[in-house]
Tab-separated table of C-alpha atoms in Angstrom:
chain	number	residue	atom	x	y	z
A	110	MET	CA	40.034	-24.327	56.325
A	111	SER	CA	39.125	-27.258	54.058
A	112	GLN	CA	41.711	-29.416	52.345
A	113	THR	CA	40.459	-28.458	48.869
A	114	LYS	CA	39.975	-25.040	47.373
A	115	THR	CA	38.030	-24.178	44.244
A	116	THR	CA	39.834	-21.956	41.772
A	117	LEU	CA	37.706	-19.190	40.303
A	118	LYS	CA	38.628	-18.010	36.820
A	119	ILE	CA	38.550	-14.305	35.971
A	120	LYS	CA	36.618	-13.663	32.770
A	121	GLY	CA	38.589	-11.938	30.053
A	122	GLU	CA	38.808	-11.295	26.333
A	123	PHE	CA	39.027	-14.199	23.905
A	124	LEU	CA	42.594	-13.565	22.698
A	125	LEU	CA	44.112	-11.273	25.321
A	126	GLY	CA	42.464	-12.695	28.411
A	127	ASN	CA	42.957	-10.221	31.283
A	128	LEU	CA	45.899	-8.420	29.689
A	129	ARG	CA	44.145	-5.052	29.301
A	130	GLN	CA	43.121	-4.994	32.967
A	131	MET	CA	46.659	-5.747	34.118
A	132	LYS	CA	48.225	-3.190	31.794
A	133	THR	CA	45.865	-0.432	32.962
A	134	ASN	CA	46.486	-0.866	36.701
A	135	PRO	CA	48.016	-4.209	37.733
A	136	PHE	CA	48.002	-3.581	41.480
A	137	GLN	CA	44.367	-2.466	41.485
A	138	ALA	CA	43.357	-5.407	39.296
A	139	LEU	CA	44.947	-7.938	41.663
A	140	CYS	CA	43.369	-6.268	44.711
A	141	ASP	CA	39.940	-6.236	43.053
A	142	TRP	CA	40.170	-9.895	42.075
A	143	GLN	CA	41.205	-10.967	45.551
A	144	ARG	CA	38.398	-8.934	47.107
A	145	ASP	CA	35.707	-10.091	44.672
A	146	TYR	CA	36.732	-13.705	44.023
A	147	GLY	CA	38.640	-14.875	47.095
A	148	ASP	CA	41.958	-16.430	48.035
A	149	LEU	CA	42.593	-18.521	44.903
A	150	VAL	CA	41.838	-17.190	41.441
A	151	SER	CA	43.253	-17.767	37.979
A	152	PHE	CA	43.685	-15.303	35.158
A	153	ARG	CA	45.232	-15.280	31.702
A	154	LEU	CA	47.591	-12.854	29.992
A	155	ALA	CA	47.360	-13.791	26.313
A	156	THR	CA	48.790	-17.340	26.209
A	157	ARG	CA	50.077	-17.412	29.793
A	158	HIS	CA	48.002	-18.651	32.708
A	159	PHE	CA	48.554	-17.334	36.246
A	160	TYR	CA	47.201	-18.009	39.719
A	161	LEU	CA	46.690	-15.373	42.401
A	162	ILE	CA	47.119	-16.966	45.845
A	163	SER	CA	46.231	-14.831	48.861
A	164	HIS	CA	45.565	-17.111	51.842
A	165	PRO	CA	48.632	-17.799	54.074
A	166	LYS	CA	47.902	-21.535	54.204
A	167	LEU	CA	47.769	-21.783	50.425
A	168	ILE	CA	50.959	-19.747	50.108
A	169	GLU	CA	52.639	-22.122	52.577
A	170	GLN	CA	51.604	-25.082	50.422
A	171	ALA	CA	53.011	-23.485	47.274
A	172	LEU	CA	56.285	-22.167	48.717
A	173	ILE	CA	57.151	-24.760	51.370
A	174	LYS	CA	55.146	-27.979	51.604
A	175	GLN	CA	54.767	-28.567	47.858
A	176	SER	CA	57.575	-26.415	46.509
A	177	ASP	CA	58.677	-29.183	44.117
A	178	THR	CA	55.258	-29.043	42.457
A	179	PHE	CA	55.040	-25.262	42.132
A	180	VAL	CA	58.047	-24.288	40.030
A	181	LYS	CA	59.175	-20.770	39.185
A	182	MET	CA	58.525	-19.415	35.721
A	183	TYR	CA	62.096	-19.217	34.454
A	184	ASP	CA	63.548	-20.025	31.056
A	185	PRO	CA	67.323	-19.307	30.866
A	186	LYS	CA	66.996	-18.866	27.098
A	187	LYS	CA	64.165	-16.339	27.412
A	188	PRO	CA	64.131	-14.806	30.907
A	189	THR	CA	61.257	-12.607	32.015
A	190	GLY	CA	60.360	-10.704	35.152
A	191	LEU	CA	62.961	-10.506	37.901
A	192	ALA	CA	65.171	-12.994	36.050
A	193	LEU	CA	66.004	-10.184	33.622
A	194	VAL	CA	67.414	-8.159	36.508
A	195	LEU	CA	68.754	-10.825	38.871
A	196	GLY	CA	69.739	-13.601	36.483
A	197	GLN	CA	69.547	-17.216	37.626
A	198	GLY	CA	70.042	-16.536	41.324
A	199	LEU	CA	68.386	-17.620	44.541
A	200	VAL	CA	65.183	-15.684	43.840
A	201	THR	CA	64.629	-17.052	40.331
A	202	SER	CA	66.341	-20.465	40.271
A	203	GLN	CA	64.611	-23.728	41.127
A	204	GLY	CA	65.198	-27.445	41.665
A	205	GLU	CA	68.708	-28.693	42.380
A	206	LEU	CA	70.301	-25.359	41.491
A	207	TRP	CA	68.122	-23.566	44.048
A	208	GLN	CA	68.931	-26.185	46.689
A	209	ARG	CA	72.665	-25.720	46.062
A	210	GLN	CA	72.417	-21.927	46.163
A	211	ARG	CA	70.277	-22.065	49.301
A	212	ARG	CA	72.854	-24.214	51.112
A	213	LEU	CA	75.585	-21.739	50.184
A	214	MET	CA	73.504	-18.857	51.525
A	215	GLN	CA	72.336	-20.644	54.675
A	216	PRO	CA	74.957	-19.056	56.989
A	217	VAL	CA	73.747	-15.594	56.007
A	218	PHE	CA	70.293	-16.368	57.400
A	219	GLN	CA	71.495	-17.520	60.811
A	220	ARG	CA	70.110	-15.589	63.761
A	221	SER	CA	73.506	-14.156	64.737
A	222	ASN	CA	74.109	-12.758	61.253
A	223	LEU	CA	70.618	-11.307	60.989
A	224	ALA	CA	71.064	-9.668	64.390
A	225	SER	CA	74.210	-7.956	63.102
A	226	LEU	CA	72.039	-6.067	60.605
A	227	LEU	CA	70.083	-4.305	63.349
A	228	PRO	CA	72.588	-1.476	63.966
A	229	GLN	CA	72.630	-0.608	60.259
A	230	ILE	CA	68.826	-0.698	60.126
A	231	VAL	CA	68.640	1.650	63.116
A	232	ILE	CA	71.158	4.042	61.535
A	233	ALA	CA	69.272	4.060	58.236
A	234	GLY	CA	66.006	4.689	60.066
A	235	ASN	CA	67.503	7.566	62.028
A	236	ASN	CA	68.906	9.070	58.824
A	237	LEU	CA	65.437	8.873	57.297
A	238	LEU	CA	63.896	10.670	60.273
A	239	ALA	CA	66.630	13.323	60.155
A	240	ARG	CA	65.851	14.027	56.481
A	241	TRP	CA	62.141	14.296	57.194
A	242	ARG	CA	62.680	16.703	60.103
A	243	LEU	CA	64.298	19.130	57.667
A	244	LEU	CA	61.175	19.239	55.506
A	245	SER	CA	58.858	22.201	55.729
A	246	ASP	CA	55.300	21.824	57.021
A	247	GLY	CA	53.032	20.307	54.405
A	248	ALA	CA	55.916	18.979	52.298
A	249	GLU	CA	55.305	15.760	50.388
A	250	VAL	CA	57.701	12.854	49.940
A	251	ASN	CA	57.716	9.882	47.591
A	252	LEU	CA	57.467	6.973	50.016
A	253	ALA	CA	58.689	4.445	47.438
A	254	ASP	CA	61.869	6.473	46.870
A	255	GLU	CA	62.408	6.894	50.606
A	256	MET	CA	62.058	3.169	51.288
A	257	MET	CA	64.402	2.406	48.399
A	258	GLN	CA	66.966	4.767	49.893
A	259	VAL	CA	66.706	3.117	53.326
A	260	THR	CA	67.001	-0.352	51.801
A	261	LEU	CA	70.036	0.586	49.708
A	262	GLU	CA	71.719	2.139	52.720
A	263	VAL	CA	71.258	-1.009	54.825
A	264	ILE	CA	72.316	-3.412	52.060
A	265	THR	CA	75.407	-1.531	50.924
A	266	GLN	CA	76.609	-0.736	54.428
A	267	THR	CA	76.229	-4.409	55.319
A	268	MET	CA	77.748	-5.877	52.151
A	269	PHE	CA	80.414	-3.302	51.312
A	270	SER	CA	80.856	-1.381	54.597
A	271	THR	CA	80.078	1.763	52.650
A	272	SER	CA	77.051	3.689	51.442
A	273	VAL	CA	75.807	4.429	47.930
A	274	LEU	CA	73.618	7.361	48.928
A	275	ASP	CA	75.938	9.699	47.043
A	276	LYS	CA	74.830	7.831	43.900
A	277	ILE	CA	71.141	7.647	44.804
A	278	GLU	CA	70.162	10.118	42.084
A	279	HIS	CA	71.490	7.590	39.543
A	280	ILE	CA	70.495	4.368	41.322
A	281	ALA	CA	66.849	5.200	42.026
A	282	PRO	CA	65.796	5.916	38.412
A	283	ALA	CA	67.893	2.985	37.158
A	284	LEU	CA	66.170	0.568	39.536
A	285	ASP	CA	62.786	2.010	38.619
A	286	THR	CA	63.515	1.470	34.918
A	287	LEU	CA	64.679	-2.113	35.481
A	288	LEU	CA	61.736	-3.126	37.659
A	289	ARG	CA	59.152	-1.535	35.373
A	290	TYR	CA	60.665	-3.284	32.367
A	291	ALA	CA	60.736	-6.603	34.256
A	292	ALA	CA	57.079	-6.250	35.262
A	293	LYS	CA	55.983	-5.393	31.723
A	294	SER	CA	57.942	-8.330	30.288
A	295	VAL	CA	55.700	-10.780	32.147
A	296	MET	CA	52.625	-9.269	30.496
A	297	ASN	CA	54.096	-8.969	27.010
A	298	PRO	CA	54.297	-12.279	25.119
A	299	LEU	CA	55.723	-10.446	22.070
A	300	ARG	CA	58.597	-8.694	23.841
A	301	MET	CA	61.622	-8.059	21.641
A	302	PRO	CA	64.962	-9.642	22.714
A	303	LEU	CA	67.272	-7.263	24.555
A	304	PHE	CA	69.804	-7.152	21.718
A	305	ILE	CA	67.230	-5.458	19.468
A	306	PRO	CA	67.669	-1.695	20.066
A	307	THR	CA	64.086	-0.679	20.782
A	308	LYS	CA	63.587	2.380	23.000
A	309	ALA	CA	62.593	0.228	25.984
A	310	ASN	CA	65.529	-2.138	25.466
A	311	ARG	CA	68.017	0.727	25.227
A	312	GLU	CA	66.689	2.237	28.453
A	313	PHE	CA	66.881	-1.143	30.203
A	314	ASN	CA	70.453	-1.803	29.079
A	315	LYS	CA	71.531	1.706	30.083
A	316	ALA	CA	69.966	1.311	33.548
A	317	ASN	CA	71.595	-2.095	33.961
A	318	ALA	CA	74.988	-0.627	33.053
A	319	THR	CA	74.478	2.171	35.595
A	320	LEU	CA	73.936	-0.301	38.430
A	321	ASP	CA	76.883	-2.428	37.294
A	322	ASP	CA	79.140	0.621	37.380
A	323	VAL	CA	78.061	1.505	40.933
A	324	ILE	CA	78.535	-2.059	42.186
A	325	TYR	CA	81.938	-2.528	40.542
A	326	LEU	CA	83.067	0.834	41.879
A	327	ARG	CA	82.155	-0.243	45.426
A	328	PHE	CA	83.892	-3.591	45.014
A	329	ASN	CA	87.098	-1.958	43.825
A	330	SER	CA	87.129	0.963	46.267
């Protein structure tokens, strides 16, 4: 692989850029661009410019070797994307704050601690298989919901030594609402602040409160 890589720009509308394509089917749009234009392409959503990086070597450059150059898109005064859900944590922070948070979390990523997760992963996997065995022939399942349930079971059993599966009917739609809102916020340069009671904002705040209630309940139980 050469040391330089030409960035191909996706053609779009004069004002909106590629916003319509992303709003229609974002996953399909990204897949099509990678297939048709290669490992490094740029696109524009209204006034925001983005790069789609697909090659492992280029991803390594952005996330590891030149991480100081490629900063995360985070404004504490106007958070978008995952920052709306996670706040200024390890996933969204950058610079010195990220370095400090990463050092605090380092023990969690040690091999011995990661190995301790395996029993919970096995249990969650077995529970998944047990649920599927009860299904009738030809039954359909929502794979995204099933994977969310497995993930929640592993995380909560590991963090709180308890499960939240009894609350899954509340957690799953709440998470779906939060993540959909976060994704749309990246593509909407005119998004209203959360304190303005639009329908979308009310749904987001309600979903956020639902997750807070579940977490606080587990902490205090």
